[in-house]
Amino acid sequence: MNAVSAKLVVEGLSHHYPDEYTGESVHALEDINLELYEGELVSVVGPSGCGKSTLLNILAGLLPYKVGTASVDGNIIDGPGPDRGVVFQEHAILPWRTVAKNIGHGLEIRGILKSERDRRVQEFIDLVGLTGFEDKYPHELSGGMKQRCQVARTLCSDPVVMLMDEPFAAVDAQTRITLQEELNRIAQATQKTILFITHSVDEAAFLADRCLVFSARPGQLKEIVEINIPREKRIWADMNNDPDFITARDRILKSVREEVSVAKEE
Amino acid sequence: MSALSAVSISIQRRFGRQRLRKILLGSIPFLVMIGVWHANTVFEWLPPVFIPSIGDVWEAIFFLQEDCAGFVPLIMLDNSCLMSTHILSSVGRVILAAIIGLPFGIAFGILAGMNRTVSKFLEPVGVFANSISGIAWIPLAIVWFGVGWVTTLFIMLNTIFWLMFFNSMLGVRSVARVYEQSVLTMGGSRWDVIRQVYLPGAMPSIITGMRMSMGFGWRALIAAEMIGGDSGLGFMIFTSAAEFKIEEVFLGVIVIAVIFMATDRYLLAPLEKWTVERWGLVWKPT
Ligand SMILES: Nc1ncnc2c1ncn2[C@@H]1O[C@H](COP(=O)(O)OP(=O)(O)OP(=O)(O)O)[C@@H](O)[C@H]1O
Ligand SMILES: [Mg+2]
């Protein structure tokens, strides 16, 4: 790991949300330190309200922060930028653009020529299995297809790191399993550096090289669980019998459960 | 019987079942109205000074256009081609007011939708202007600009601009934040966000705004022409009524309605179909 440079570095990051009405503030994050290395998929789990989305929004540049530093490729984060691609939890592809135009949007913004753009767009449409739907509008797609389109849009812009906030939370269980296997395949094929936030312990253990468990609010890094299973072996049919997977999952589950009970006692 | 059903099937093929149904349903109230109107002439419930016959109204067209000597005097708004002159003068004003009022209303509305300072600055004066409805401005406008096209244009612009402003502003505010955020995280600029998110996202409201502002604007124009105009359909109706030419009044009213229906049907409805309906932003009743 040391030979590879860290793509994303967070040091001593804390965050408070002020409350306009009461004058009090919500302490969402406390002293977060983390590093994401090239080609790594790191998942973040933690009880609801522990500050996971807050972290992601800060890294995306959508939420200004005061305490600590965060940088991508050595550049301090101070606003949104194309080096960080975001996959949102909600349906975020633009309803007034076709699938192909949504996926090529990032390239269009950067002024890439149409011929080059079309070639790359087609590549990612095929990669996420949306072939044949190029000219459809988002309202003509299923929920799972919309999220695949969003993943393809982010991939197509070729960011340094990909930030994903519970991207599969809103789709049904069957589709979710397919999407997880697809993301695993994509992660292997593209070697993207990915920060993946999720509620689901299974999902975190299935996808991640490392899983970060956050404590109840204020979110702190509680534990790091490493999952050393080669990507080609990660298929749901096999994983449920894989001892390494089961160990990692149970470890994460136990850790999160403790925090959930802490959160409830408050 | 079989020949009849064959004709009916071929008509249905040509126009499409749904469309045919829509046209038929929509024309029933008009057919009833025409029937009652004609019955009135036949049975003389109300004398022709109140309600002229359909034939008289039809003939009023030719009477008004009587001395019209062809195309050139027609477009020169020659006084001999009375009816076409009035139509063109009204329609011309509507177009002029739309060209100025719609883009400015949309631009300022979007600006106010995305920027609190702009909206705080413009909203109160907009509420103030809107509360004095289009027509109530007429007396003041006549004092300021006299009788003529400036007054009618002012009345229309006042109506169109503020309706467009409020609708566009609300439209921008109703666009989900995540669309803006996704364009920003792909490296988009403010200008990209305006063009690619706010404008299309506010389109349902903008189109509603266009329909409202053209509807209210057209009505305000007719009223303005009656009191503060020197030409146009409103002026024509008013002068004809003063001379008890009831058939010309009827003709004017019908022409006004037909022109507005045509604008809505052939300009605004297709715009809606090609934008918000295609994008799935509005609910389509079946
Ligand atoms: N815009 C905001 N203003 C004020 N407080 C906020 C805001 N967003 C989040 N919070 C608070 O900060 C805390 C962390 O919120 P955050 O959305 O980061 O949680 P989360 O870990 O993503 O939760 P979940 O798993 O339910 O999505 C919560 O207590 C929440 O109430
Ligand atoms: Mg969240």
PDB file of N, CA, C and O in Angstrom, chain A residues 144-169:
ATOM      1  N   GLY A 144     -33.862   0.830 -10.959  1.00  0.00           N
ATOM      2  CA  GLY A 144     -32.522   0.267 -11.026  1.00  0.00           C
ATOM      3  C   GLY A 144     -31.752   0.794 -12.246  1.00  0.00           C
ATOM      4  O   GLY A 144     -30.559   1.089 -12.166  1.00  0.00           O
ATOM      5  N   MET A 145     -32.456   0.941 -13.373  1.00  0.00           N
ATOM      6  CA  MET A 145     -31.805   1.449 -14.585  1.00  0.00           C
ATOM      7  C   MET A 145     -31.369   2.896 -14.403  1.00  0.00           C
ATOM      8  O   MET A 145     -30.315   3.308 -14.895  1.00  0.00           O
ATOM      9  N   LYS A 146     -32.176   3.674 -13.671  1.00  0.00           N
ATOM     10  CA  LYS A 146     -31.792   5.066 -13.419  1.00  0.00           C
ATOM     11  C   LYS A 146     -30.492   5.127 -12.625  1.00  0.00           C
ATOM     12  O   LYS A 146     -29.625   5.952 -12.906  1.00  0.00           O
ATOM     13  N   GLN A 147     -30.375   4.234 -11.633  1.00  0.00           N
ATOM     14  CA  GLN A 147     -29.145   4.254 -10.836  1.00  0.00           C
ATOM     15  C   GLN A 147     -27.957   3.771 -11.654  1.00  0.00           C
ATOM     16  O   GLN A 147     -26.857   4.287 -11.511  1.00  0.00           O
ATOM     17  N   ARG A 148     -28.162   2.800 -12.525  1.00  0.00           N
ATOM     18  CA  ARG A 148     -27.071   2.372 -13.403  1.00  0.00           C
ATOM     19  C   ARG A 148     -26.637   3.515 -14.300  1.00  0.00           C
ATOM     20  O   ARG A 148     -25.456   3.711 -14.547  1.00  0.00           O
ATOM     21  N   CYS A 149     -27.629   4.265 -14.779  1.00  0.00           N
ATOM     22  CA  CYS A 149     -27.330   5.412 -15.634  1.00  0.00           C
ATOM     23  C   CYS A 149     -26.501   6.432 -14.857  1.00  0.00           C
ATOM     24  O   CYS A 149     -25.550   7.003 -15.372  1.00  0.00           O
ATOM     25  N   GLN A 150     -26.862   6.620 -13.578  1.00  0.00           N
ATOM     26  CA  GLN A 150     -26.120   7.575 -12.768  1.00  0.00           C
ATOM     27  C   GLN A 150     -24.681   7.108 -12.538  1.00  0.00           C
ATOM     28  O   GLN A 150     -23.736   7.906 -12.580  1.00  0.00           O
ATOM     29  N   VAL A 151     -24.511   5.819 -12.293  1.00  0.00           N
ATOM     30  CA  VAL A 151     -23.169   5.276 -12.104  1.00  0.00           C
ATOM     31  C   VAL A 151     -22.357   5.467 -13.388  1.00  0.00           C
ATOM     32  O   VAL A 151     -21.202   5.908 -13.360  1.00  0.00           O
ATOM     33  N   ALA A 152     -23.006   5.190 -14.542  1.00  0.00           N
ATOM     34  CA  ALA A 152     -22.309   5.348 -15.819  1.00  0.00           C
ATOM     35  C   ALA A 152     -21.943   6.805 -16.067  1.00  0.00           C
ATOM     36  O   ALA A 152     -20.854   7.106 -16.571  1.00  0.00           O
ATOM     37  N   ARG A 153     -22.824   7.720 -15.686  1.00  0.00           N
ATOM     38  CA  ARG A 153     -22.539   9.136 -15.871  1.00  0.00           C
ATOM     39  C   ARG A 153     -21.281   9.529 -15.099  1.00  0.00           C
ATOM     40  O   ARG A 153     -20.422  10.248 -15.606  1.00  0.00           O
ATOM     41  N   THR A 154     -21.203   9.052 -13.842  1.00  0.00           N
ATOM     42  CA  THR A 154     -20.046   9.403 -13.023  1.00  0.00           C
ATOM     43  C   THR A 154     -18.773   8.759 -13.570  1.00  0.00           C
ATOM     44  O   THR A 154     -17.736   9.404 -13.669  1.00  0.00           O
ATOM     45  N   LEU A 155     -18.862   7.482 -13.962  1.00  0.00           N
ATOM     46  CA  LEU A 155     -17.700   6.796 -14.520  1.00  0.00           C
ATOM     47  C   LEU A 155     -17.198   7.471 -15.782  1.00  0.00           C
ATOM     48  O   LEU A 155     -16.001   7.629 -16.003  1.00  0.00           O
ATOM     49  N   CYS A 156     -18.141   7.891 -16.632  1.00  0.00           N
ATOM     50  CA  CYS A 156     -17.806   8.452 -17.934  1.00  0.00           C
ATOM     51  C   CYS A 156     -17.015   9.750 -17.799  1.00  0.00           C
ATOM     52  O   CYS A 156     -16.188  10.074 -18.638  1.00  0.00           O
ATOM     53  N   SER A 157     -17.260  10.499 -16.707  1.00  0.00           N
ATOM     54  CA  SER A 157     -16.519  11.740 -16.486  1.00  0.00           C
ATOM     55  C   SER A 157     -15.098  11.454 -16.016  1.00  0.00           C
ATOM     56  O   SER A 157     -14.296  12.374 -15.895  1.00  0.00           O
ATOM     57  N   ASP A 158     -14.808  10.201 -15.712  1.00  0.00           N
ATOM     58  CA  ASP A 158     -13.485   9.768 -15.302  1.00  0.00           C
ATOM     59  C   ASP A 158     -12.901  10.589 -14.144  1.00  0.00           C
ATOM     60  O   ASP A 158     -11.842  11.204 -14.273  1.00  0.00           O
ATOM     61  N   PRO A 159     -13.581  10.605 -12.988  1.00  0.00           N
ATOM     62  CA  PRO A 159     -13.061  11.357 -11.848  1.00  0.00           C
ATOM     63  C   PRO A 159     -11.903  10.605 -11.180  1.00  0.00           C
ATOM     64  O   PRO A 159     -11.724   9.409 -11.418  1.00  0.00           O
ATOM     65  N   VAL A 160     -11.141  11.328 -10.355  1.00  0.00           N
ATOM     66  CA  VAL A 160     -10.058  10.691  -9.599  1.00  0.00           C
ATOM     67  C   VAL A 160     -10.643   9.761  -8.537  1.00  0.00           C
ATOM     68  O   VAL A 160     -10.205   8.632  -8.389  1.00  0.00           O
ATOM     69  N   VAL A 161     -11.629  10.271  -7.813  1.00  0.00           N
ATOM     70  CA  VAL A 161     -12.342   9.406  -6.874  1.00  0.00           C
ATOM     71  C   VAL A 161     -13.849   9.470  -7.119  1.00  0.00           C
ATOM     72  O   VAL A 161     -14.381  10.498  -7.556  1.00  0.00           O
ATOM     73  N   MET A 162     -14.501   8.370  -6.819  1.00  0.00           N
ATOM     74  CA  MET A 162     -15.950   8.315  -6.954  1.00  0.00           C
ATOM     75  C   MET A 162     -16.548   8.257  -5.567  1.00  0.00           C
ATOM     76  O   MET A 162     -16.133   7.436  -4.743  1.00  0.00           O
ATOM     77  N   LEU A 163     -17.516   9.135  -5.297  1.00  0.00           N
ATOM     78  CA  LEU A 163     -18.161   9.163  -3.992  1.00  0.00           C
ATOM     79  C   LEU A 163     -19.593   8.682  -4.160  1.00  0.00           C
ATOM     80  O   LEU A 163     -20.350   9.241  -4.945  1.00  0.00           O
ATOM     81  N   MET A 164     -19.950   7.634  -3.444  1.00  0.00           N
ATOM     82  CA  MET A 164     -21.290   7.081  -3.628  1.00  0.00           C
ATOM     83  C   MET A 164     -22.038   7.068  -2.303  1.00  0.00           C
ATOM     84  O   MET A 164     -21.571   6.499  -1.325  1.00  0.00           O
ATOM     85  N   ASP A 165     -23.204   7.710  -2.266  1.00  0.00           N
ATOM     86  CA  ASP A 165     -23.995   7.806  -1.028  1.00  0.00           C
ATOM     87  C   ASP A 165     -25.234   6.913  -1.126  1.00  0.00           C
ATOM     88  O   ASP A 165     -26.246   7.321  -1.692  1.00  0.00           O
ATOM     89  N   GLU A 166     -25.141   5.732  -0.583  1.00  0.00           N
ATOM     90  CA  GLU A 166     -26.256   4.782  -0.590  1.00  0.00           C
ATOM     91  C   GLU A 166     -26.948   4.711  -1.956  1.00  0.00           C
ATOM     92  O   GLU A 166     -28.166   4.872  -2.046  1.00  0.00           O
ATOM     93  N   PRO A 167     -26.178   4.476  -3.028  1.00  0.00           N
ATOM     94  CA  PRO A 167     -26.776   4.571  -4.362  1.00  0.00           C
ATOM     95  C   PRO A 167     -27.837   3.512  -4.647  1.00  0.00           C
ATOM     96  O   PRO A 167     -28.692   3.713  -5.496  1.00  0.00           O
ATOM     97  N   PHE A 168     -27.781   2.394  -3.921  1.00  0.00           N
ATOM     98  CA  PHE A 168     -28.719   1.306  -4.234  1.00  0.00           C
ATOM     99  C   PHE A 168     -29.808   1.166  -3.175  1.00  0.00           C
ATOM    100  O   PHE A 168     -30.535   0.179  -3.132  1.00  0.00           O
ATOM    101  N   ALA A 169     -29.926   2.169  -2.293  1.00  0.00           N
ATOM    102  CA  ALA A 169     -30.866   2.049  -1.180  1.00  0.00           C
ATOM    103  C   ALA A 169     -32.319   2.056  -1.662  1.00  0.00           C
ATOM    104  O   ALA A 169     -33.179   1.438  -1.039  1.00  0.00           O
TER     105      ALA A 169
END
